[in-house]
Coordinates of C-alpha atoms in Angstrom, one line a residue:
Chain A
X119 CA -11.8 -18.3 -1.0
X120 CA -13.1 -19.5 2.4
X121 CA -15.9 -21.9 2.6
X122 CA -17.7 -19.8 5.2
X123 CA -18.9 -17.6 2.4
X124 CA -20.8 -20.6 0.9
X125 CA -23.3 -21.9 3.3
X126 CA -24.4 -24.7 1.0
X127 CA -22.1 -26.6 -1.3
X128 CA -23.2 -26.1 -4.9
X129 CA -23.3 -29.0 -7.3
X130 CA -20.9 -29.1 -10.3
X131 CA -23.8 -28.4 -12.6
X132 CA -24.8 -25.3 -10.6
X133 CA -21.3 -24.1 -11.0
X134 CA -21.3 -24.8 -14.7
X135 CA -24.5 -22.7 -15.1
X136 CA -23.1 -19.9 -12.9
X137 CA -20.0 -19.8 -15.1
X138 CA -22.2 -19.3 -18.2
X139 CA -21.7 -22.7 -19.8
X140 CA -24.6 -24.1 -21.7
X141 CA -26.3 -27.4 -21.0
X142 CA -24.8 -28.6 -24.3
X143 CA -21.3 -27.7 -23.1
X144 CA -22.0 -29.6 -19.9
X145 CA -23.2 -32.7 -21.7
X146 CA -20.2 -32.6 -24.0
X147 CA -18.0 -32.5 -20.9
X148 CA -19.9 -35.4 -19.4
X149 CA -19.5 -37.5 -22.5
X150 CA -15.8 -36.8 -22.7
X151 CA -15.2 -37.7 -19.1
X152 CA -17.3 -40.9 -19.4
X153 CA -15.2 -42.0 -22.3
X154 CA -11.9 -41.0 -20.5
X155 CA -12.6 -43.0 -17.4
X156 CA -13.4 -46.0 -19.6
X157 CA -17.1 -46.4 -19.0
X158 CA -19.7 -47.4 -21.6
X159 CA -21.8 -44.7 -23.1
X160 CA -24.9 -45.9 -21.2
X161 CA -23.1 -44.5 -18.1
X162 CA -23.3 -41.0 -19.4
X163 CA -26.7 -40.5 -17.7
X164 CA -25.2 -41.7 -14.4
X165 CA -22.3 -39.4 -14.6
X166 CA -24.5 -36.4 -15.6
X167 CA -26.8 -37.1 -12.7
X168 CA -23.9 -37.3 -10.3
X169 CA -22.6 -34.0 -11.4
X170 CA -26.0 -32.4 -11.2
X171 CA -27.0 -33.7 -7.8
X172 CA -23.9 -34.2 -5.7
X173 CA -22.2 -31.3 -4.1
X174 CA -18.7 -30.7 -5.3
X175 CA -15.8 -32.6 -3.7
X176 CA -13.5 -30.5 -1.6
X177 CA -9.9 -30.8 -2.9
X178 CA -6.7 -30.0 -1.1
X179 CA -3.8 -29.7 -3.4
X180 CA -0.4 -29.8 -1.8
X181 CA 2.9 -28.8 -3.5
X182 CA 6.2 -30.2 -2.2
X183 CA 9.4 -31.0 -4.2
X184 CA 8.1 -30.4 -7.7
X185 CA 8.2 -28.0 -10.6
X186 CA 4.5 -27.3 -11.0
X187 CA 4.4 -28.9 -14.4
X188 CA 1.6 -31.1 -13.2
X189 CA -0.6 -28.0 -12.4
X190 CA 0.4 -26.5 -15.7
X191 CA -0.8 -29.7 -17.4
X192 CA -4.0 -29.7 -15.5
X193 CA -5.1 -26.2 -16.4
X194 CA -4.5 -27.1 -20.1
X195 CA -7.0 -30.0 -20.1
X196 CA -8.9 -30.6 -23.3
X197 CA -12.2 -29.3 -22.0
X198 CA -12.5 -25.8 -20.4
X199 CA -14.9 -27.1 -17.7
X200 CA -12.1 -29.3 -16.4
X201 CA -10.0 -26.4 -15.4
X202 CA -12.9 -24.0 -14.7
X203 CA -15.0 -26.1 -12.5
X204 CA -12.8 -28.8 -11.1
X205 CA -9.8 -26.6 -10.7
X206 CA -11.6 -23.4 -9.8
X207 CA -11.0 -21.6 -6.6
X208 CA -14.4 -22.9 -5.6
X209 CA -13.3 -26.4 -6.0
X210 CA -9.7 -26.2 -4.8
X211 CA -9.7 -25.2 -1.3
X212 CA -6.0 -25.0 -1.0
X213 CA -3.3 -24.9 -3.6
X214 CA -0.3 -22.8 -3.3
X215 CA 0.1 -21.8 -6.9
X216 CA -3.5 -21.1 -7.9
X217 CA -5.3 -19.9 -4.8
X218 CA -6.0 -16.2 -4.3
X219 CA -5.2 -16.2 -0.6
X220 CA -1.7 -16.2 0.8
X221 CA 0.1 -16.4 4.1
X222 CA -2.0 -16.7 7.2
X223 CA -5.3 -16.6 5.2
X224 CA -4.2 -19.5 3.1
X225 CA -3.2 -21.6 6.1
X226 CA -6.5 -20.8 7.7
X227 CA -8.4 -22.0 4.6
X228 CA -6.4 -25.2 4.6
X229 CA -7.2 -25.9 8.3
X230 CA -10.8 -24.9 7.7
X231 CA -11.3 -27.5 4.9
X232 CA -9.4 -30.1 6.8
X233 CA -11.7 -29.9 9.8
X234 CA -15.0 -29.1 8.1
X235 CA -14.7 -31.9 5.5
X236 CA -12.8 -34.4 7.6
X237 CA -12.9 -37.8 5.9
X238 CA -14.5 -36.3 2.8
X239 CA -11.9 -34.3 0.9
X240 CA -9.6 -35.5 -1.8
X241 CA -6.0 -34.8 -1.1
X242 CA -3.9 -34.2 -4.1
X243 CA -0.2 -34.2 -3.6
X244 CA 2.2 -32.8 -6.2
X245 CA 5.9 -33.5 -5.5
X246 CA 7.9 -35.8 -3.4
X247 CA 8.7 -35.5 0.3
X248 CA 12.3 -35.1 1.4
X249 CA 13.0 -37.2 4.5
X250 CA 16.7 -36.5 4.9
X251 CA 17.9 -34.1 7.6
X252 CA 14.4 -34.2 9.2
X253 CA 12.8 -32.9 6.1
X254 CA 14.3 -29.4 6.2
X255 CA 14.8 -29.4 2.4
X256 CA 11.1 -28.6 1.8
X257 CA 9.3 -26.4 4.4
X258 CA 6.1 -24.3 4.1
X259 CA 4.9 -22.0 6.8
X260 CA 7.4 -23.4 9.3
X261 CA 6.4 -27.0 8.9
X262 CA 8.2 -29.7 7.0
X263 CA 6.4 -31.3 4.1
X264 CA 6.3 -34.5 6.0
X265 CA 4.3 -32.8 8.8
X266 CA 1.9 -31.1 6.4
X267 CA 1.4 -34.4 4.5
X268 CA 0.7 -36.3 7.7
X269 CA -1.8 -33.7 8.9
X270 CA -3.6 -33.5 5.6
X271 CA -3.6 -37.2 4.9
X272 CA -5.3 -38.1 8.2
X273 CA -8.7 -36.8 7.2
X274 CA -8.5 -37.4 3.5
X275 CA -11.0 -39.8 1.8
X276 CA -8.5 -40.6 -0.9
X277 CA -5.1 -39.4 -1.9
X278 CA -4.0 -38.7 -5.5
X279 CA -0.2 -38.9 -6.0
X280 CA -0.2 -36.4 -8.8
X281 CA 2.8 -36.7 -11.2
X282 CA 6.0 -38.7 -11.2
X283 CA 7.4 -36.9 -8.1
X284 CA 4.6 -38.0 -5.9
X285 CA 4.3 -41.4 -7.5
X286 CA 7.9 -42.5 -7.7
X287 CA 10.2 -39.6 -6.8
X288 CA 11.2 -38.5 -10.3
X289 CA 14.4 -36.5 -10.9
X290 CA 15.1 -35.5 -7.3
X291 CA 15.0 -39.1 -6.3
X292 CA 17.5 -40.0 -9.0
X293 CA 20.9 -41.3 -7.7
X294 CA 22.3 -40.2 -5.3
X295 CA 19.0 -38.7 -4.1
X296 CA 20.6 -36.1 -1.8
X297 CA 17.4 -35.1 0.0
X298 CA 16.0 -38.6 0.2
X299 CA 13.0 -37.6 -1.9
X300 CA 10.3 -40.1 -1.2
X301 CA 7.1 -40.9 -3.0
X302 CA 3.8 -40.6 -1.2
X303 CA 2.8 -44.3 -1.1
X304 CA 5.9 -45.0 1.0
X305 CA 5.0 -42.4 3.6
X306 CA 1.2 -42.7 4.0
X307 CA -0.4 -46.0 4.9
X308 CA -4.0 -47.0 5.3
X309 CA -5.5 -44.6 2.7
X310 CA -6.4 -45.3 -0.8
X311 CA -3.7 -43.8 -3.0
X312 CA -4.1 -43.3 -6.7
X313 CA -0.8 -42.9 -8.5
X314 CA -0.9 -40.7 -11.6
X315 CA 2.7 -40.8 -12.8
X316 CA 3.9 -38.7 -15.7
X317 CA 6.2 -35.6 -15.9
X318 CA 3.7 -34.1 -16.2
X319 CA 0.7 -36.4 -16.2
X320 CA -2.3 -35.9 -18.5
X321 CA -4.7 -33.4 -16.9
X322 CA -7.8 -35.4 -17.8
X323 CA -6.7 -38.3 -15.6
X324 CA -7.2 -36.0 -12.5
X325 CA -10.6 -34.9 -13.8
X326 CA -11.4 -38.5 -14.5
X327 CA -10.5 -39.7 -11.0
X328 CA -12.6 -36.9 -9.5
X329 CA -15.6 -37.6 -11.7
X330 CA -15.3 -41.3 -11.1
X331 CA -15.2 -40.8 -7.3
X332 CA -18.2 -38.5 -7.4
X333 CA -20.3 -40.8 -9.6
X334 CA -19.6 -44.1 -7.9
X335 CA -18.4 -43.1 -4.5
X336 CA -15.2 -45.0 -4.8
X337 CA -11.8 -44.7 -6.5
X338 CA -11.4 -46.1 -10.0
X339 CA -9.9 -49.5 -10.6
X340 CA -6.1 -49.5 -10.2
X341 CA -3.4 -51.7 -11.7
X342 CA -0.7 -53.5 -9.8
X343 CA 1.4 -50.4 -9.5
X344 CA -1.6 -48.4 -8.2
X345 CA -2.4 -46.4 -11.4
X346 CA -5.9 -46.1 -12.8
X347 CA -6.4 -48.9 -15.3
X348 CA -8.4 -46.7 -17.6
X349 CA -5.4 -44.6 -18.4
X350 CA -2.3 -46.8 -17.7
X351 CA -3.2 -50.3 -19.0
X352 CA -1.7 -49.8 -22.5
X353 CA 1.8 -48.8 -23.5
X354 CA 2.4 -45.6 -25.4
X355 CA 3.7 -48.0 -28.1
X356 CA 0.4 -49.8 -28.4
X357 CA -1.5 -46.6 -29.3
X358 CA 1.3 -45.0 -31.3
X359 CA 0.4 -43.8 -34.8
X360 CA 4.0 -44.7 -35.8
X361 CA 3.6 -48.3 -34.8
X362 CA 3.2 -49.6 -38.4
X363 CA 6.8 -48.3 -39.1
X364 CA 8.0 -50.3 -36.0
X365 CA 6.4 -53.5 -37.2
X366 CA 7.7 -52.9 -40.7
X367 CA 11.2 -52.5 -39.2
X368 CA 11.6 -48.9 -40.5
X369 CA 13.4 -46.7 -38.1
X370 CA 14.8 -43.2 -37.7
X371 CA 18.6 -43.5 -37.3
X372 CA 19.4 -39.9 -36.5
X373 CA 17.2 -36.9 -35.9
X374 CA 18.2 -35.2 -39.2
X375 CA 18.0 -38.2 -41.6
X376 CA 15.5 -38.9 -44.4
X377 CA 13.7 -41.4 -42.2
X378 CA 13.0 -38.8 -39.6
X379 CA 11.3 -36.6 -42.3
X380 CA 9.3 -39.6 -43.4
X381 CA 8.0 -40.0 -39.9
X382 CA 9.5 -43.5 -39.2
X383 CA 9.5 -45.1 -35.8
X384 CA 11.7 -43.4 -33.2
X385 CA 12.7 -46.7 -31.5
X386 CA 16.4 -46.6 -32.3
X387 CA 16.8 -43.0 -31.1
X388 CA 15.7 -44.1 -27.7
X389 CA 11.9 -44.1 -27.7
X390 CA 10.7 -45.7 -24.4
X391 CA 7.2 -46.1 -25.7
X392 CA 7.5 -49.9 -25.7
X393 CA 8.1 -49.9 -22.0
X394 CA 5.9 -46.9 -20.9
X395 CA 2.4 -47.2 -19.7
X396 CA 0.4 -44.1 -20.4
X397 CA -2.4 -42.7 -22.6
X398 CA -0.4 -40.0 -24.4
X399 CA -1.1 -41.5 -27.9
X400 CA -4.8 -41.4 -27.3
X401 CA -5.5 -38.3 -25.3
X402 CA -2.5 -36.2 -26.3
X403 CA -1.6 -32.9 -24.8
X404 CA -2.6 -29.2 -24.8
X405 CA -6.2 -29.7 -25.8
X406 CA -5.4 -32.8 -27.8
X407 CA -2.9 -31.0 -30.1
X408 CA 0.0 -33.4 -30.1
X409 CA 2.3 -35.5 -28.0
X410 CA 6.1 -36.0 -28.0
X411 CA 6.3 -38.7 -30.6
X412 CA 4.0 -36.8 -32.9
X413 CA 6.4 -33.9 -32.8
X414 CA 9.3 -36.1 -33.7
X415 CA 10.8 -36.7 -30.3
X416 CA 11.1 -40.2 -28.7
X417 CA 9.1 -40.9 -25.6
X418 CA 11.4 -40.6 -22.6
X419 CA 9.3 -42.8 -20.4
X420 CA 8.5 -40.0 -17.9
X421 CA 5.6 -42.0 -16.3
X422 CA 7.8 -45.0 -15.5
X423 CA 9.5 -45.5 -12.2
X424 CA 13.2 -44.5 -12.0
X425 CA 13.3 -43.4 -15.7
X426 CA 16.2 -41.1 -14.9
X427 CA 18.4 -43.9 -13.6
X428 CA 17.1 -46.7 -15.8
X429 CA 18.8 -45.8 -19.0
X430 CA 19.6 -42.9 -21.3
X431 CA 17.0 -40.8 -23.0
X432 CA 18.2 -41.1 -26.6
X433 CA 19.5 -44.7 -26.7
X434 CA 17.9 -48.1 -26.5
X435 CA 20.9 -49.5 -24.7
X436 CA 21.1 -48.8 -21.0
X437 CA 24.2 -48.0 -19.1
X438 CA 25.6 -50.4 -16.6
X439 CA 25.9 -49.0 -13.1
X440 CA 29.4 -49.1 -11.7
X441 CA 31.2 -49.5 -15.0
X442 CA 31.5 -45.9 -16.1
X443 CA 29.2 -43.8 -18.2
X444 CA 30.0 -45.3 -21.5
X445 CA 29.7 -49.0 -20.6
X446 CA 26.4 -50.6 -21.6
X447 CA 25.4 -54.2 -21.2
X448 CA 26.5 -55.2 -24.7
X449 CA 30.0 -53.6 -24.4
X450 CA 30.5 -55.5 -21.2
X451 CA 29.2 -58.6 -22.8
X452 CA 31.6 -58.3 -25.6
X453 CA 34.5 -57.8 -23.2
X454 CA 33.4 -60.8 -21.2
X455 CA 33.2 -62.8 -24.4
X456 CA 36.7 -61.8 -25.4
X457 CA 38.1 -62.7 -22.0
X458 CA 36.3 -66.0 -22.1
X459 CA 37.7 -66.8 -25.6
X460 CA 41.2 -65.9 -24.4
X461 CA 40.8 -68.0 -21.3
X462 CA 39.6 -71.0 -23.3
X463 CA 42.5 -70.6 -25.8
X464 CA 44.9 -70.6 -22.8
X465 CA 43.2 -73.6 -21.3
X466 CA 43.5 -75.5 -24.7
X467 CA 47.2 -74.8 -24.7
X468 CA 47.6 -75.8 -21.1
X469 CA 45.7 -79.0 -21.8
X470 CA 48.0 -80.0 -24.5
X471 CA 51.0 -79.5 -22.3
X472 CA 49.6 -80.6 -18.9
X473 CA 47.8 -83.7 -20.2
X474 CA 50.2 -84.5 -23.0
X475 CA 51.0 -88.0 -21.6
X476 CA 47.3 -88.9 -21.3
X477 CA 46.6 -87.6 -24.8
X478 CA 49.6 -89.5 -26.2
X479 CA 48.5 -92.7 -24.6
X480 CA 45.0 -92.3 -26.1
X481 CA 46.5 -91.7 -29.5
X482 CA 48.9 -94.6 -29.2
X483 CA 46.0 -96.9 -28.1
X484 CA 43.9 -95.8 -31.0
X485 CA 46.8 -96.2 -33.4
X486 CA 47.6 -99.7 -32.0
X487 CA 44.0 -100.8 -32.6
X488 CA 44.1 -99.4 -36.1
X489 CA 47.4 -101.4 -36.8
X490 CA 45.9 -104.6 -35.5
X491 CA 43.0 -104.2 -37.9
X492 CA 45.3 -103.5 -40.8
X493 CA 47.3 -106.7 -40.3
Chain B
X239 CA 56.0 -95.8 -28.8
X240 CA 56.5 -98.5 -26.3
X241 CA 53.5 -100.5 -27.5
X242 CA 54.5 -103.4 -25.2
X243 CA 53.5 -101.3 -22.2
X244 CA 50.5 -99.8 -23.8
X245 CA 47.3 -100.3 -21.8
X246 CA 44.5 -101.1 -24.2
X247 CA 41.2 -100.2 -22.5
X248 CA 38.2 -102.4 -22.6
X249 CA 35.2 -100.1 -22.9
X250 CA 31.6 -100.6 -21.7
X251 CA 28.8 -99.0 -23.5
X252 CA 26.6 -97.0 -21.1
X253 CA 23.3 -95.5 -22.1
X254 CA 23.7 -92.1 -20.4
X255 CA 21.4 -89.7 -22.2
X256 CA 17.9 -91.0 -22.9
X257 CA 16.0 -90.0 -26.0
X258 CA 13.9 -87.3 -24.2
X259 CA 17.1 -85.8 -22.7
X260 CA 18.7 -85.6 -26.2
X261 CA 15.5 -84.2 -27.7
X262 CA 15.4 -81.6 -25.0
X263 CA 19.0 -80.7 -25.5
X264 CA 18.8 -80.1 -29.2
X265 CA 15.5 -78.3 -29.1
X266 CA 16.9 -76.1 -26.3
X267 CA 20.0 -75.4 -28.3
X268 CA 18.0 -74.4 -31.4
X269 CA 15.5 -72.2 -29.6
X270 CA 18.3 -70.5 -27.6
X271 CA 20.1 -69.6 -30.8
X272 CA 16.9 -68.3 -32.3
X273 CA 16.1 -66.3 -29.2
X274 CA 19.6 -64.7 -29.0
X275 CA 19.6 -63.8 -32.7
X276 CA 16.0 -62.4 -32.7
X277 CA 16.6 -60.8 -29.3
X278 CA 19.6 -58.9 -30.6
X279 CA 17.6 -57.8 -33.6
X280 CA 14.7 -56.6 -31.5
X281 CA 17.2 -54.7 -29.2
X282 CA 19.0 -53.1 -32.2
X283 CA 17.3 -53.6 -35.5
X284 CA 19.1 -53.1 -38.8
X285 CA 18.8 -49.8 -40.7
X286 CA 16.5 -50.8 -43.4
X287 CA 15.4 -48.6 -46.3
X288 CA 12.4 -49.3 -48.5
X289 CA 10.5 -47.7 -51.3
X290 CA 7.4 -49.8 -50.3
X291 CA 4.7 -48.7 -48.0
X292 CA 5.2 -49.7 -44.4
X293 CA 2.0 -51.6 -44.4
X294 CA 3.4 -54.1 -46.9
X295 CA 6.3 -55.0 -44.7
X296 CA 6.5 -56.8 -41.4
X297 CA 10.3 -57.3 -40.7
X298 CA 10.3 -56.3 -37.0
X299 CA 7.0 -58.1 -36.6
X300 CA 8.4 -61.4 -37.9
X301 CA 11.5 -61.1 -35.7
X302 CA 9.3 -60.5 -32.7
X303 CA 6.9 -63.3 -33.7
X304 CA 9.9 -65.8 -34.0
X305 CA 11.2 -64.6 -30.6
X306 CA 7.8 -65.2 -28.9
X307 CA 7.3 -68.5 -30.6
X308 CA 10.7 -69.7 -29.7
X309 CA 10.1 -68.5 -26.1
X310 CA 7.1 -70.7 -25.8
X311 CA 9.0 -73.7 -27.0
X312 CA 11.9 -72.8 -24.7
X313 CA 9.6 -72.5 -21.7
X314 CA 7.6 -75.7 -22.2
X315 CA 10.8 -77.6 -23.1
X316 CA 12.3 -76.3 -19.8
X317 CA 9.2 -77.5 -17.9
X318 CA 9.5 -80.9 -19.5
X319 CA 13.2 -81.2 -18.5
X320 CA 12.3 -80.3 -14.9
X321 CA 9.7 -83.2 -15.0
X322 CA 12.3 -85.5 -16.5
X323 CA 14.6 -84.7 -13.6
X324 CA 12.2 -86.8 -11.5
X325 CA 11.3 -89.6 -13.8
X326 CA 14.4 -90.0 -16.0
X327 CA 17.5 -92.1 -15.4
X328 CA 20.0 -91.3 -12.7
X329 CA 22.1 -89.1 -15.0
X330 CA 19.1 -87.0 -15.7
X331 CA 18.0 -86.8 -12.1
X332 CA 17.7 -83.5 -10.3
X333 CA 20.3 -84.7 -7.7
X334 CA 22.9 -84.4 -10.5
X335 CA 22.4 -80.6 -10.5
X336 CA 21.7 -79.5 -6.9
X337 CA 24.4 -80.1 -4.3
X338 CA 22.8 -82.1 -1.6
X339 CA 25.8 -83.7 0.0
X340 CA 29.4 -83.1 1.1
X341 CA 30.4 -85.5 -1.7
X342 CA 29.0 -83.2 -4.3
X343 CA 31.3 -80.4 -3.2
X344 CA 34.3 -82.7 -2.9
X345 CA 33.7 -83.9 -6.4
X346 CA 33.5 -80.3 -7.7
X347 CA 36.8 -79.6 -6.1
X348 CA 38.3 -82.7 -7.7
X349 CA 37.0 -81.7 -11.1
X350 CA 38.5 -78.3 -10.6
X351 CA 41.9 -79.8 -9.8
X352 CA 41.8 -82.1 -12.8
X353 CA 40.4 -79.9 -15.5
X354 CA 41.3 -76.4 -14.5
X355 CA 44.5 -76.7 -12.4
X356 CA 45.6 -79.8 -14.2
X357 CA 47.2 -81.2 -11.1
X358 CA 48.8 -84.6 -11.2
X359 CA 48.4 -87.4 -8.8
X360 CA 51.5 -89.5 -8.0
X361 CA 53.1 -88.0 -11.0
X362 CA 50.4 -89.3 -13.2
X363 CA 47.9 -87.2 -15.0
X364 CA 44.5 -87.8 -13.5
X365 CA 41.7 -89.1 -15.5
X366 CA 38.1 -87.9 -15.1
X367 CA 35.8 -89.6 -12.7
X368 CA 32.2 -89.1 -13.9
X369 CA 30.0 -91.1 -16.2
X370 CA 27.2 -88.5 -16.7
X371 CA 27.7 -84.9 -15.8
X372 CA 30.6 -84.2 -13.5
X373 CA 29.7 -82.4 -10.3
X374 CA 31.0 -79.1 -11.6
X375 CA 29.0 -79.3 -14.9
X376 CA 25.9 -80.4 -12.9
X377 CA 26.2 -77.3 -10.7
X378 CA 26.8 -75.0 -13.7
X379 CA 23.6 -76.5 -15.3
X380 CA 21.8 -75.7 -12.1
X381 CA 22.9 -72.1 -12.5
X382 CA 21.7 -72.1 -16.2
X383 CA 18.3 -73.4 -14.9
X384 CA 18.2 -70.3 -12.7
X385 CA 19.1 -68.2 -15.7
X386 CA 16.3 -70.0 -17.7
X387 CA 13.9 -69.0 -14.9
X388 CA 15.1 -65.4 -14.9
X389 CA 14.6 -65.2 -18.7
X390 CA 11.1 -66.8 -18.5
X391 CA 10.0 -64.5 -15.7
X392 CA 11.2 -61.3 -17.3
X393 CA 10.4 -62.3 -20.8
X394 CA 6.8 -63.4 -20.1
X395 CA 6.5 -60.5 -17.8
X396 CA 7.2 -58.1 -20.6
X397 CA 4.9 -60.1 -22.9
X398 CA 2.1 -60.2 -20.4
X399 CA 0.7 -56.7 -21.2
X400 CA 0.3 -57.5 -24.9
X401 CA -1.0 -61.1 -24.4
X402 CA -4.5 -62.2 -24.9
X403 CA -4.0 -65.7 -23.5
X404 CA -4.3 -66.1 -19.7
X405 CA -1.0 -67.9 -19.4
X406 CA 1.5 -65.0 -20.0
X407 CA -0.8 -62.7 -17.9
X408 CA 0.3 -64.9 -15.0
X409 CA 3.6 -63.2 -15.2
X410 CA 2.3 -59.6 -14.9
X411 CA 3.5 -59.4 -11.3
X412 CA 7.2 -59.5 -12.5
X413 CA 7.4 -56.0 -14.0
X414 CA 5.2 -54.7 -11.2
X415 CA 7.7 -56.1 -8.7
X416 CA 10.6 -54.5 -10.6
X417 CA 8.8 -51.2 -10.9
X418 CA 8.1 -51.3 -14.6
X419 CA 9.1 -52.6 -18.0
X420 CA 12.3 -50.6 -18.3
X421 CA 14.2 -52.4 -15.7
X422 CA 12.5 -55.7 -16.6
X423 CA 13.7 -55.3 -20.2
X424 CA 17.2 -54.5 -19.0
X425 CA 17.4 -57.6 -16.8
X426 CA 16.2 -59.7 -19.8
X427 CA 18.9 -58.2 -22.0
X428 CA 21.7 -58.6 -19.5
X429 CA 20.8 -62.2 -18.6
X430 CA 21.1 -63.1 -22.3
X431 CA 24.8 -62.6 -22.1
X432 CA 25.0 -65.5 -19.6
X433 CA 23.6 -67.7 -22.3
X434 CA 26.2 -66.6 -24.9
X435 CA 29.1 -67.1 -22.5
X436 CA 27.7 -70.4 -21.4
X437 CA 27.3 -71.7 -25.0
X438 CA 30.9 -70.8 -25.8
X439 CA 32.3 -72.5 -22.7
X440 CA 30.0 -75.5 -23.0
X441 CA 30.9 -76.3 -26.6
X442 CA 34.6 -75.9 -25.8
X443 CA 34.4 -78.2 -22.8
X444 CA 32.6 -80.9 -24.8
X445 CA 35.5 -80.9 -27.3
X446 CA 38.0 -80.8 -24.4
X447 CA 36.5 -83.9 -22.7
X448 CA 36.2 -85.8 -25.9
X449 CA 39.8 -85.0 -26.8
X450 CA 41.3 -85.7 -23.4
X451 CA 39.1 -88.7 -22.4
X452 CA 38.2 -90.4 -25.6
X453 CA 34.9 -91.6 -24.4
X454 CA 32.5 -90.2 -27.0
X455 CA 31.6 -87.1 -25.2
X456 CA 30.5 -85.3 -28.4
X457 CA 28.5 -88.1 -29.9
X458 CA 26.9 -89.0 -26.6
X459 CA 24.2 -86.3 -27.2
X460 CA 23.5 -88.0 -30.6
X461 CA 23.1 -91.6 -29.7
X462 CA 23.0 -91.4 -26.0
X463 CA 26.0 -93.6 -25.3
X464 CA 29.2 -93.0 -23.5
X465 CA 32.0 -95.6 -23.5
X466 CA 33.4 -96.2 -20.0
X467 CA 36.6 -98.1 -19.2
X468 CA 35.8 -101.5 -17.6
X469 CA 37.7 -100.6 -14.3
X470 CA 35.8 -97.3 -14.0
X471 CA 32.6 -99.1 -14.7
X472 CA 33.3 -101.5 -11.8
X473 CA 34.2 -98.6 -9.5
X474 CA 31.0 -96.7 -10.3
X475 CA 28.9 -99.8 -9.9
X476 CA 29.6 -99.7 -6.2
X477 CA 29.9 -96.0 -5.5
X478 CA 27.3 -94.1 -7.5
X479 CA 24.2 -93.9 -5.4
X480 CA 21.1 -94.6 -7.3
X481 CA 18.5 -92.0 -6.5
X482 CA 15.7 -94.3 -7.4
X483 CA 16.6 -96.6 -4.6

């Protein structure tokens, strides 16, 4: 586990060879990654060269308030090299769930990497950091997650906020957020932070970020919300294979109806695809097997901020905070419309009583003019 | 009726709403209706059944197309009205909408007393006091302009990610500011109810003013004229400040 055993850092390609992969496997991996990170195929050579010549990037992977689904996703990436090389014990110097070491040894490995590769390592954070009660809700080795994050972030070249917890707080930050679970970008300043939201995110995004950083020496282009553009610039809706049913206006009404069997659009059973930015429809999950919509389930918008609080999972309509669970915007609107109509009816009656004199005068005036014309 | 004591008003024809204002008003009314209907359909489409292939149909697509087309008309019409608030006549001027003086608030209170509380003055029912918008209406229109802005920002914000033209892309910061499309969409949907409630009250009040005042409130948005009593006309000649001066 420790880096002392390896006097010189091997390159990724050396690792690939050592693991018994062929050159062909390596080139397939390179082509895949080049496509994933949104480069033209002329860049394949550049990526291959980087992986052949540059020593591997040290990665520290911290786990805070999370469920480890992000790690699970990562080790099921579509190409075995992703997990074997990028997420091997060689490459990951410290990760609670996958490293061989434990206890004092593990802490020593973490410290070792932090000092030896100061300013060079990639810090990957899975999970949010609780800030309530001085952070006692998440402590590892006697330190709060906030302390660990601060120490590890200081010497990091870049930080990957891996998953929805680290990017926007996810379920533990949902109202009332008892532990004050806080995403990474609100705690660490002055470091490039790449948000990779999703619950879990797609494993290839992580691999893509690492390969991009290795090839070009800088982090990939990010959007306004700090997510890599190559993966988060399109909505799930835009790459959805059920999109023609949406455009045609053909929808699943309930999960057991005929339309569901026909594979119609899941929009009306709450699909958040039209407001969710992710690459699920293109890359899919578990070695490209499927993704939620393909298996007949609406997208729940897991890579969007506050998706737990912003609406229900199986309905288009969103609840209205402060008006009870069942009130949505349209129910409230209809009530407001009813109240308005009643108020206007009341006003109309009051007008006829309160302004009767004025109204009668106008009518008399009009009638008088009419009479004069008649004569 | 005691016709002997009847006061027959002499009315002056006042050109209140210029043609561009009337054009703006009716185009706005049309596109808002289209936007509300198509918006409701997009939020909760009908349960359609069809034997045809999906590729031969485009129902949702057409509703969305209408919504976006109407949205562009709405936006540029809105911009035009803002421009006209600086070059149009004094009834169209921006000062009619934004309270800039003590007098504006005083007039709002008077309108409230006359039209809502129906208070009498010296035992006599009070007549209205404005030629164009009354101060209360003007202020409510100011609020609708803010609602217009909210709808344009959230609407084009949602549209920005699927747009190929640079213009809607200028609004991409809106969902980013709100943390994503989910909340942006919700705000867009909630704000629509303001338009529905406004339309109901607006139409009612037009009928109310026409009925109570008999000055051609309803038809004024057709021909542009209102008919003002001679004495009110004289009064306004001295008191209404002309913003162009």
